[in-house]
Structures are given as structure tokens and as C-alpha cells.
CSV table of C-alpha atoms in Angstrom, one decimal:
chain,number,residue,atom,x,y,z
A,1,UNK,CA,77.7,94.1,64.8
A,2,UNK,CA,77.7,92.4,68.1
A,3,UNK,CA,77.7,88.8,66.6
A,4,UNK,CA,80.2,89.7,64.2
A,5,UNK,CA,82.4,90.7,66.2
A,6,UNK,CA,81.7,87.7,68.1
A,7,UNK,CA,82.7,85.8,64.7
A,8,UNK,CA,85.7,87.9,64.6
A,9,UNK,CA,87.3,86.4,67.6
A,10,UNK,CA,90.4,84.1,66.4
A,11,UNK,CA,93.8,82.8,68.0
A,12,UNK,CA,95.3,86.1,68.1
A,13,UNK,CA,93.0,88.1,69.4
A,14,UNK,CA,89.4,89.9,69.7
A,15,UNK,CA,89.4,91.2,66.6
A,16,UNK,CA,92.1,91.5,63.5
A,17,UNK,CA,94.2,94.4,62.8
A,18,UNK,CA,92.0,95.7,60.2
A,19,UNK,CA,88.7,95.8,61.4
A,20,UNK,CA,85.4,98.1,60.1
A,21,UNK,CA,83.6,95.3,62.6
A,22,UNK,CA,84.6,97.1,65.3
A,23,UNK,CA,84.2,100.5,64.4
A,24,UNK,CA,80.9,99.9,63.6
A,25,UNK,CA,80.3,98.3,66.9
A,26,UNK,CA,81.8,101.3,68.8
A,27,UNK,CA,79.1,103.2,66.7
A,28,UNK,CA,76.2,100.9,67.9
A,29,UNK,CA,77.2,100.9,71.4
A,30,UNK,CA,77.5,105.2,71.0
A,31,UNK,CA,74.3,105.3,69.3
A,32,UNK,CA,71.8,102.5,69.8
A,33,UNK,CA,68.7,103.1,72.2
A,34,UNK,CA,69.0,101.2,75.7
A,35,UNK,CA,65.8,98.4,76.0
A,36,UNK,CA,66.9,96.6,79.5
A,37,UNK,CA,69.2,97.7,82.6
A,38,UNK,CA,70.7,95.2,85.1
A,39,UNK,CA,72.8,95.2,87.8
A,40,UNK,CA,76.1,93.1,87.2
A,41,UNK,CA,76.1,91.0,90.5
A,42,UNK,CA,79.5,90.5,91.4
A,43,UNK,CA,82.2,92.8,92.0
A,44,UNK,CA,82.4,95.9,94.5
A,45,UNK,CA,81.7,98.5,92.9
A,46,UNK,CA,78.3,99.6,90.7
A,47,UNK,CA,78.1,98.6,87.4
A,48,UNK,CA,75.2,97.4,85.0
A,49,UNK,CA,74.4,95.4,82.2
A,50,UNK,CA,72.8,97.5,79.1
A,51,UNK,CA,70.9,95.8,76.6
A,52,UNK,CA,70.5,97.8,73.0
A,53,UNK,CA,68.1,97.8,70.5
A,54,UNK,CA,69.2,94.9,68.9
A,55,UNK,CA,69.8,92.9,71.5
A,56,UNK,CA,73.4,92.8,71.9
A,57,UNK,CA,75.1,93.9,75.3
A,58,UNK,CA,77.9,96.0,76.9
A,59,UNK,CA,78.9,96.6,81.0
A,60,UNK,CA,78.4,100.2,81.8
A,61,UNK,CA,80.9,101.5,84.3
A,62,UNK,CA,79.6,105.2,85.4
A,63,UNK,CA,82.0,108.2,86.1
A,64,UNK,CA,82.9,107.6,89.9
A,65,UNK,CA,86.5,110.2,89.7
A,66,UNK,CA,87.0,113.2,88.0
A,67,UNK,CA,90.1,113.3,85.5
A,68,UNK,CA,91.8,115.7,87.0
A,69,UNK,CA,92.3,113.6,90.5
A,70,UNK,CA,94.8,111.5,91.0
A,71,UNK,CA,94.1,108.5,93.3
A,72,UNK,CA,95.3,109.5,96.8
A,73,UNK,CA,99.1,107.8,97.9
A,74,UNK,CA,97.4,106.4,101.2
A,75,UNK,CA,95.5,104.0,99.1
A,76,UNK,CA,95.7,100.3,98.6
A,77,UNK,CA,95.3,98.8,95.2
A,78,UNK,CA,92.5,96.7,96.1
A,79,UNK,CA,90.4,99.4,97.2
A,80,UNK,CA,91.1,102.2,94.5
A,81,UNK,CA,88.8,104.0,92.6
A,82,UNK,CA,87.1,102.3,89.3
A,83,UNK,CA,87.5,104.8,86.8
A,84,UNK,CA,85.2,105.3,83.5
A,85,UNK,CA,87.6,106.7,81.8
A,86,UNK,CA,90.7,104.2,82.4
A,87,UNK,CA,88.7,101.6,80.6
A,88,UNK,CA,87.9,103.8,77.6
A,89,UNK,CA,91.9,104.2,77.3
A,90,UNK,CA,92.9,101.1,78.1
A,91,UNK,CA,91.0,99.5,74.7
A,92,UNK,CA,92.8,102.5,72.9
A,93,UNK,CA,96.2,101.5,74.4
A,94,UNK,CA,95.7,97.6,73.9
A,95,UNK,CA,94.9,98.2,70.6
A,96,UNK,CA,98.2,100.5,69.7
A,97,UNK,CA,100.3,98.1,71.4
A,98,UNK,CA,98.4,96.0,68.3
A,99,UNK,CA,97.7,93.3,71.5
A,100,UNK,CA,93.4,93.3,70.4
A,101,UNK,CA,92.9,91.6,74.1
A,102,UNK,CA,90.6,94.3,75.6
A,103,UNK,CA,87.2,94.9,74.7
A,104,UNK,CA,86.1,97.3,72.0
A,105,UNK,CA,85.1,99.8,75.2
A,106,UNK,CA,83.5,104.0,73.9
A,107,UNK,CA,82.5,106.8,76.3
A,108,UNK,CA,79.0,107.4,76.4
A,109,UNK,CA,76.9,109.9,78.5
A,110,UNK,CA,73.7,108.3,79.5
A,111,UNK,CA,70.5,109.9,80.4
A,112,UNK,CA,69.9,108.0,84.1
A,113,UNK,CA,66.4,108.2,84.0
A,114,UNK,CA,65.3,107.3,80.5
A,115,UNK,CA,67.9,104.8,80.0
A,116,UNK,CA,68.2,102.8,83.1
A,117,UNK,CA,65.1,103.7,85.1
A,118,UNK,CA,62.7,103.7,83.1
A,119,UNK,CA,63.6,100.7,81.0
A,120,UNK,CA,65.0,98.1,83.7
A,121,UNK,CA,62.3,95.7,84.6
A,122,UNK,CA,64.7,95.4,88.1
A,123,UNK,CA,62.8,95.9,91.0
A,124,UNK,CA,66.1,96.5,92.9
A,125,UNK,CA,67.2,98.5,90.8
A,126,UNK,CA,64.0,101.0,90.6
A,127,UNK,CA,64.3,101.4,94.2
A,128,UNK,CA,67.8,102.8,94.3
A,129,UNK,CA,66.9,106.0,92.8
A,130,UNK,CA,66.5,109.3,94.3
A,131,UNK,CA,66.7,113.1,93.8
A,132,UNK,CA,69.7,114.3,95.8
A,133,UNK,CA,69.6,117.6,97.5
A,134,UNK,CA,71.3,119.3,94.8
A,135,UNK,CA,68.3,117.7,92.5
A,136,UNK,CA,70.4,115.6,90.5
A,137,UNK,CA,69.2,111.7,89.6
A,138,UNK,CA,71.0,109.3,91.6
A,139,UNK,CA,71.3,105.2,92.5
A,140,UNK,CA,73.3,102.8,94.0
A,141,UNK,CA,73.2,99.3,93.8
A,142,UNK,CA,73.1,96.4,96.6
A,143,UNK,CA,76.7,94.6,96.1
A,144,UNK,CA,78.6,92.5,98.4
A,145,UNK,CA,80.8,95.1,100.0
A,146,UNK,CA,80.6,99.1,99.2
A,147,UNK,CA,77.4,99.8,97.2
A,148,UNK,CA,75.6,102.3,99.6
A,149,UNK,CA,73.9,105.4,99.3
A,150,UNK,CA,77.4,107.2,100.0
A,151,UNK,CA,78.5,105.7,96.9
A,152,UNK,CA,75.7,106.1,94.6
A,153,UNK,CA,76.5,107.9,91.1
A,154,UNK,CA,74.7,110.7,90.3
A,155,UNK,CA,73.8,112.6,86.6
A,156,UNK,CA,74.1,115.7,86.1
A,157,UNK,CA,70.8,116.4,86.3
A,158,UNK,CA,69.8,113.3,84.1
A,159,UNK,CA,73.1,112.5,82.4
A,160,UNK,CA,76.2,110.9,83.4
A,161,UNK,CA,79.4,110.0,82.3
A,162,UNK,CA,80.5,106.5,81.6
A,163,UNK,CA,82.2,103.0,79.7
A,164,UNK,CA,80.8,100.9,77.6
A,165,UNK,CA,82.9,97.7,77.3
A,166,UNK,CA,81.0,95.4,74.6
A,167,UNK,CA,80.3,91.9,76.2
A,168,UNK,CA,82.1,88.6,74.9
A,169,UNK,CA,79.9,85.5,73.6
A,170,UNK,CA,78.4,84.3,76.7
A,171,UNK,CA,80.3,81.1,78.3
A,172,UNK,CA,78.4,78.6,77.1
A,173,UNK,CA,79.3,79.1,73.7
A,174,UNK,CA,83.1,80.1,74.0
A,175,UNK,CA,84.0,78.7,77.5
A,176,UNK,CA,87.0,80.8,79.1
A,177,UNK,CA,89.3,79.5,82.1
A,178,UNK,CA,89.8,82.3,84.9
A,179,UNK,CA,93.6,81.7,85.9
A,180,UNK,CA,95.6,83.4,89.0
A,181,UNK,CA,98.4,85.2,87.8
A,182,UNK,CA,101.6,83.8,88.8
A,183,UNK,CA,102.8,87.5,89.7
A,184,UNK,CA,99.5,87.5,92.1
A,185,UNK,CA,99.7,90.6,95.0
A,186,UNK,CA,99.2,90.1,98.3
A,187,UNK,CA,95.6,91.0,99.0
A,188,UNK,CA,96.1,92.3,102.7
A,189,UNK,CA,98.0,95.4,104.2
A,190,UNK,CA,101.3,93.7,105.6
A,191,UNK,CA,101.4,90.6,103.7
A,192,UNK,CA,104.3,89.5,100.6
A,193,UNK,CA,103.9,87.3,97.6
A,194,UNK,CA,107.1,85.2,96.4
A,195,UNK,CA,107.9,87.8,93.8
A,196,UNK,CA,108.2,90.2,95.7
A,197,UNK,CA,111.0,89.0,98.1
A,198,UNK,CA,112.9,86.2,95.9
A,199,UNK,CA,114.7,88.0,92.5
A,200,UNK,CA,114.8,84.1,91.3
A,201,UNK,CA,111.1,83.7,91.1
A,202,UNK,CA,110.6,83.1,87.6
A,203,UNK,CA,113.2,80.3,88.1
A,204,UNK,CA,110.4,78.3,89.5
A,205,UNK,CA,107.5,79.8,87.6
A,206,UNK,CA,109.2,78.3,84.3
A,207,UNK,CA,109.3,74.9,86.2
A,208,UNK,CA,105.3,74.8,86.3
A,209,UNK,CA,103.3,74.2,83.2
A,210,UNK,CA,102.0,75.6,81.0
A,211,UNK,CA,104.7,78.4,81.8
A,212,UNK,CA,107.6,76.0,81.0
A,213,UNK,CA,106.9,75.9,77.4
A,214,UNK,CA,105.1,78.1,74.6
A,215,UNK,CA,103.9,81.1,74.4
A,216,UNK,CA,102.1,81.4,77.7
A,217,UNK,CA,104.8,83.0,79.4
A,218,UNK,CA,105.2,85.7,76.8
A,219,UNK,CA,101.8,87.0,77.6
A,220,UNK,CA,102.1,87.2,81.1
A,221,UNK,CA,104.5,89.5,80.2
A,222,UNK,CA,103.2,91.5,77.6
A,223,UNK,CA,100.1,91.7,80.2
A,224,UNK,CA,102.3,92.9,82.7
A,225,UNK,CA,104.1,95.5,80.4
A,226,UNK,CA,100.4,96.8,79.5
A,227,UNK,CA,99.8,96.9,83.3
A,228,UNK,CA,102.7,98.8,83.5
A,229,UNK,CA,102.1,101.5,81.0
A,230,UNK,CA,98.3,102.1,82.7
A,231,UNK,CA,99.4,101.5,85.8
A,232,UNK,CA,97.4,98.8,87.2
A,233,UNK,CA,98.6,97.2,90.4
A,234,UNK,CA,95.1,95.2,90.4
A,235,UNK,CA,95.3,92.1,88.0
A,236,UNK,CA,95.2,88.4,90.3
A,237,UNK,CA,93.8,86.4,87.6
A,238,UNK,CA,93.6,86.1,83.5
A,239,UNK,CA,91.1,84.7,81.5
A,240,UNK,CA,91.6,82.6,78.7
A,241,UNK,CA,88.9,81.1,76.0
A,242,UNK,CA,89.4,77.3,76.1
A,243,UNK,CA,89.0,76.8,72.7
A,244,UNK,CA,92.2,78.1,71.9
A,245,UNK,CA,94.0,76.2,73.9
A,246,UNK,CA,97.3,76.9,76.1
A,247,UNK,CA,98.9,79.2,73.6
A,248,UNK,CA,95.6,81.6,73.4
A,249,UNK,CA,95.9,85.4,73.6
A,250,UNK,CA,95.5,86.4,77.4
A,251,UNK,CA,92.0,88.4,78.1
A,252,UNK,CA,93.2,92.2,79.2
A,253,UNK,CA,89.6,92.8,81.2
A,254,UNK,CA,88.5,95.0,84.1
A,255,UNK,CA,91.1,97.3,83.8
A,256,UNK,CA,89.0,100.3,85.8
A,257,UNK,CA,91.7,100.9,88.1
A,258,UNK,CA,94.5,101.7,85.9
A,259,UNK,CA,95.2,105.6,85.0
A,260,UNK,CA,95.1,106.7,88.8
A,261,UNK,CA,98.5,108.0,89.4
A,262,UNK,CA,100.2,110.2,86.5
A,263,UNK,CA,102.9,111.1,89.0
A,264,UNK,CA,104.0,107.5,90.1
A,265,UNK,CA,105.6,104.5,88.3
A,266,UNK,CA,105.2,101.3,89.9
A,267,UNK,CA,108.1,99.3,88.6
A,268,UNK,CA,107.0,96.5,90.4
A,269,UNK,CA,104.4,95.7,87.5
A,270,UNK,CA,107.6,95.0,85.4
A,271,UNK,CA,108.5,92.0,87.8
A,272,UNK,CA,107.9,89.2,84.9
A,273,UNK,CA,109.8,91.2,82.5
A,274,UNK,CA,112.7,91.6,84.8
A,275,UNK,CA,112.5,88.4,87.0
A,276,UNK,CA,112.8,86.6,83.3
A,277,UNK,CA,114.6,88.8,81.5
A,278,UNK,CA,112.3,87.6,78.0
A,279,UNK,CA,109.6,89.6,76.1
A,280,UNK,CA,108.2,89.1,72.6
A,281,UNK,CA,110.2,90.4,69.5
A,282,UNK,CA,106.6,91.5,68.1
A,283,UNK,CA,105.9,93.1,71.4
A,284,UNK,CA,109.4,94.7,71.6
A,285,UNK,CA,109.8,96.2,67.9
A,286,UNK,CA,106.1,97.8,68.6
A,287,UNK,CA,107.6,99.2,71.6
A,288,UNK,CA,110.7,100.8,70.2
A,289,UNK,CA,108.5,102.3,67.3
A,290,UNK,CA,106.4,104.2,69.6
A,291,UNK,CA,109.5,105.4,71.6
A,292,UNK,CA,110.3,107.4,68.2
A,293,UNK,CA,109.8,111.1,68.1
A,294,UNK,CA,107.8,110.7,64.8
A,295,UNK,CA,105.0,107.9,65.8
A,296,UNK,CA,105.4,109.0,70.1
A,297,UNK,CA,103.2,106.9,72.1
A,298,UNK,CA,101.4,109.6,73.7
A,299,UNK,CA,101.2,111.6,70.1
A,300,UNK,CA,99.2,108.6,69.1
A,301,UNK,CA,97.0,108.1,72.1
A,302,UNK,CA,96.3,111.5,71.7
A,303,UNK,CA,95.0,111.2,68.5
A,304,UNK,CA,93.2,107.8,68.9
A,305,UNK,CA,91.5,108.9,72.3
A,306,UNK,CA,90.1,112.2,70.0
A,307,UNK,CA,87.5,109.4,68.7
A,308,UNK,CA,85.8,109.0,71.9
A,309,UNK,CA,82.9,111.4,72.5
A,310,UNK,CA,84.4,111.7,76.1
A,311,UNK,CA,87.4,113.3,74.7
A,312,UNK,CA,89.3,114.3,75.9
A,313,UNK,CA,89.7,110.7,77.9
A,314,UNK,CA,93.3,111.0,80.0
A,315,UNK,CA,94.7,114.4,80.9
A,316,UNK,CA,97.8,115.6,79.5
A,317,UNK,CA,100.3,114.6,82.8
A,318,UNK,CA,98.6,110.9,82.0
A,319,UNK,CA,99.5,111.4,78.0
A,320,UNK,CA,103.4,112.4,78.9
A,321,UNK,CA,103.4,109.6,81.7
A,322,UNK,CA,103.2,106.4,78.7
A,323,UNK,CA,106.1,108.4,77.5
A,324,UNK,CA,108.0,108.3,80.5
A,325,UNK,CA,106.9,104.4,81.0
A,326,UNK,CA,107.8,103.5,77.8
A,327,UNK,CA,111.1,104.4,78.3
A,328,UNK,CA,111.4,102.7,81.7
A,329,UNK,CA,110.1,99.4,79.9
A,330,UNK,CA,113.1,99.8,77.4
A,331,UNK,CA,115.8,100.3,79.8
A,332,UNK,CA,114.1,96.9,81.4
A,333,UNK,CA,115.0,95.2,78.3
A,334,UNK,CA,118.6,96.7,78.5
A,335,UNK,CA,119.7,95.6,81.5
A,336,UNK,CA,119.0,92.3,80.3
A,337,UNK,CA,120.8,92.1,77.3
């Protein structure tokens, strides 16, 4: 299913609207016995490569927040919580919106020890376990910044909670381009980007090319409206596959950090909507239809998220808030007509 889905990969998006491909690939990566465990090197927070039974791959993200807590209002984007779950409901999101940019991505609760330890050939790896005091199975990982022994994930004894986010073909057969995103944050405590001070800003941004022509432009902003509705604060670059050239879909990835705050909207996400006042008339009818009473954007997250073997994925104050963003994203619209 992996390499078919693989095939599937077109123009428009991951995988078509219609598509038993990635159902049954949902299935495998729910189902299919773990042969290899690997730690993905980059990043700061733990997270490992699984290899399955028959050989295709998917990046485990473990349960690091419960569902119920909401990330804490002292907090800076860039150091936020990665959160299981948010990735698990950003695929079913990105999927309603009918965007197919994410990942097919399940919920899966893996047994630590049989499914990591004992099959990951990782010396590094193997030594990170240990039996906490409360005799669960633990491990961290050695990463770059804040994999310690404070921050090791722990099952409960054996199992934990996490994502599975099914890998892409690897990059030397569908190259991608890594892009910064024009509407880049400031990665420091005191510091502004362009955006954020000049209301004229996508002025300039539609001088620069490929932004000054085609459909690049329109993505950005149906990113950022995604963004919006999860609430990720968190995206400084965009990947792209290079075969599709400047008018390819925009890859939604890594999108851990959205979901945090129920009780906040951070309207800033919206800046590329309204610094440019323009938004796809695909991406806007979809919008209005799930701001009906009848087909209700959280009625039908609801619904999709009951799939997941997680469920249920996003709490009920998470649910209502799409509802309330939804309707923020709208009057966005309006005050440029």
C-alpha cells in the first residue's frame, strides 16, 4: 500500500479524492508488525522511524501531552509541546478542507518494549531505556537540544500512545524544495518580522517570484487558513516536490504543534489572507459549506476523527473551536469584499 500510495501522488495532491489506497494504508500502518526502530535525527523533540512488515515506513510521534491540557499562555511557539494527537487531526482536517497535503497519519498504541526495543538494531537507542520508579518502560533519545531523561516518554506499563504519519518516497526519487515562508515568525523573544509591523506587506511579497504570478500565492494562503483553523503559530518553511513545478500543491507537514489552545485564536495566522485580501474560490466554497448547520465543520471532524483507534482524538472545546475559526476566516473574506 505504501508504494501505491507513492504512485498516487499527482499535481494536486497526495492522494485523490476517492481513495481505497489510503484507507488501506491507514489499515497497514494500524495493523502491520514493527521489524526496525530508529531514531529520526533532526528536530527537538523524540521521534522514530518504524519500519513494518513489509518494508514500508511511517514517523512515530509518542503522546508527550494529555488532551485535556491546554498549552500554557507563558509559552513561545517555538518551544511548545509536540502533540500526538494534533497530527492525527490535522490529516483528518486537511483532508475535509479536500486540500490531500498532509500525510495519511492514524493513532496507534505501541507496545515500547516489543516494538521498539526489542526490534531496533540501534545501539543508542537500546540504551535509553529504563524502568521508571512507577515501573513503567521508558526512553529518550540523544537530539540536538531537549532529549533528556526529563523528557523521556514513558508506556503505560508497555504501551503508549502515539502518530503514525506514513513517509513520502524518499528524495532521491521525488526531490522536494524546503522553502521559508514569506509570512516567516520571528524566532526570538522580542524580535518582529515585516508582516507583522507593515499592513502593506503582501505589496511586496507579490513583487517576488514565484508569488507574482500563478497559483503559488493561493497556497500560502490556504496553508495559512489551515494553520489558522489548528492553530499553528509554527510553520517557517514549505516543502514542495520539484517535479511539479512552481504551481505544485504545498506539503502541510509537521504539524505537532497545532491543537494546543482551544481557548485562543491567533488571528495573526490569517495575515496572508488579510494582507492580500485573495483566497481560492475552491478553497472558499468548501469553506462556506462547512459553516452550514447541516454539514458543520466540527459535526464532520467529529465523525471522521471516530475512525481513529485513539478516538476520541481532540476534545469537545477543540471540536467547537474550528467552528468558531471558521467563522472568523469568513468574516476575513468580508471585510475584503
Amino acid at each position: 500500500s505504501w508504494l501505491q500510495f507513492h504512485l498516487g501522488i499527482s499535481h494536486d495532491g497526495l492522494y485523490p479524492r476517492s481513495s481505497p489506497t489510503v484507507d488501506r494504508l491507514l489499515q497497514d500502518m494500524r495493523d502491520f508488525t514493527t521489524i526496525s526502530a530508529v531514531v529520526k535525527p533532526s528536530g527537538v523533540h523524540l521521534k522514530l522511524v518504524l519500519r513494518f512488515q513489509d518494508f514500508g515506513k511511517a514517523m512515530f510521534k509518542p503522546m508527550r501531552q494529555k488532551r485535556e491540557e491546554e498549552t500554557p499562555e507563558d509559552f513561545f511557539y517555538f518551544v511548545d509541546f509536540q502533540r500526538h494527537n494534533a497530527e492525527i487531526a490535522a490529516f483528518h482536517l486537511d483532508r475535509i478542507l479536500d486540500f490531500r497535503r498532509v500525510p495519511p497519519t492514524v493513532g496507534r498504541l505501541i507496545n515500547v518494549t516489543k516494538e521498539i526495543l526489542e526490534v531496533t538494531k540501534n545501539e543508542i537507542l537500546q540504551s535509553v531505556f529504563f524502568v521508571s520508579p512507577a515501573s513503567n518502560v521508558c526512553f529518550f533519545a540523544k537530539c540536538p537540544y531537549m532529549c533528556k531523561t526529563e523528557y523521556a516518554v514513558c508506556g503505560n506499563p508497555h504501551l503508549l500512545e502515539g502518530s503514525l504519519s506514513a513517509f513520502l518516497p524518499s528524495l532521491n526519487l521525488a526531490p522536494r524544495l524546503s522553502i521559508p515562508n514569506p509570512w516567516i515568525r520571528s524566532y526570538s523573544f522580542d524580535g518582529k518580522e515585516e508582516w507583522e509591523v507593515n499592513p502593506l506587506y503582501c505589496d511586496t511579497v507579490r513583487e517576488i517570484y514565484p508569488y507574482s504570478n500563478g497559483n503559488r500565492l493561493l497556497n500560502i494562503i490556504d496553508m495559512a487558513i489551515f494553520d489558522f483553523l489548528i492553530g499553528n503559530m509554527d510553520r517557517h518553511h514549505y516543502e514542495m516536490f520539484t517535479k511539479f513545478g512552481d504551481d505544485g500543491f504545498l506539503l502541510h507537514l509537521d504539524n505537532a504543534r497545532g491543537f494546543g489552545r482551544h481557548s485562543h485564536d491567533e488571528t495573526s495566522i490569517l495575515a496572508p489572507l488579510s494582507q492580500c485580501c485573495t483566497i481560492k474560490r475552491t478553497t472558499l466554497l468548501r469553506l462556506q459549506l462547512l459553516a452550514e448547520p447541516e454539514y458543520r465543520l466540527s459535526d464532520v471532524m467529529r465523525e471522521s476523527l471516530l475512525q481513529d483507534r485513539l478516538a476520541p482524538v481532540l476534545t469537545e472545546p477543540h471540536l467547537l473551536a474550528l467552528d468558531r475559526r471558521l467563522q472568523l476566516i469568513l468574516k476575513a473574506v468580508r471585510k475584503c469584499i
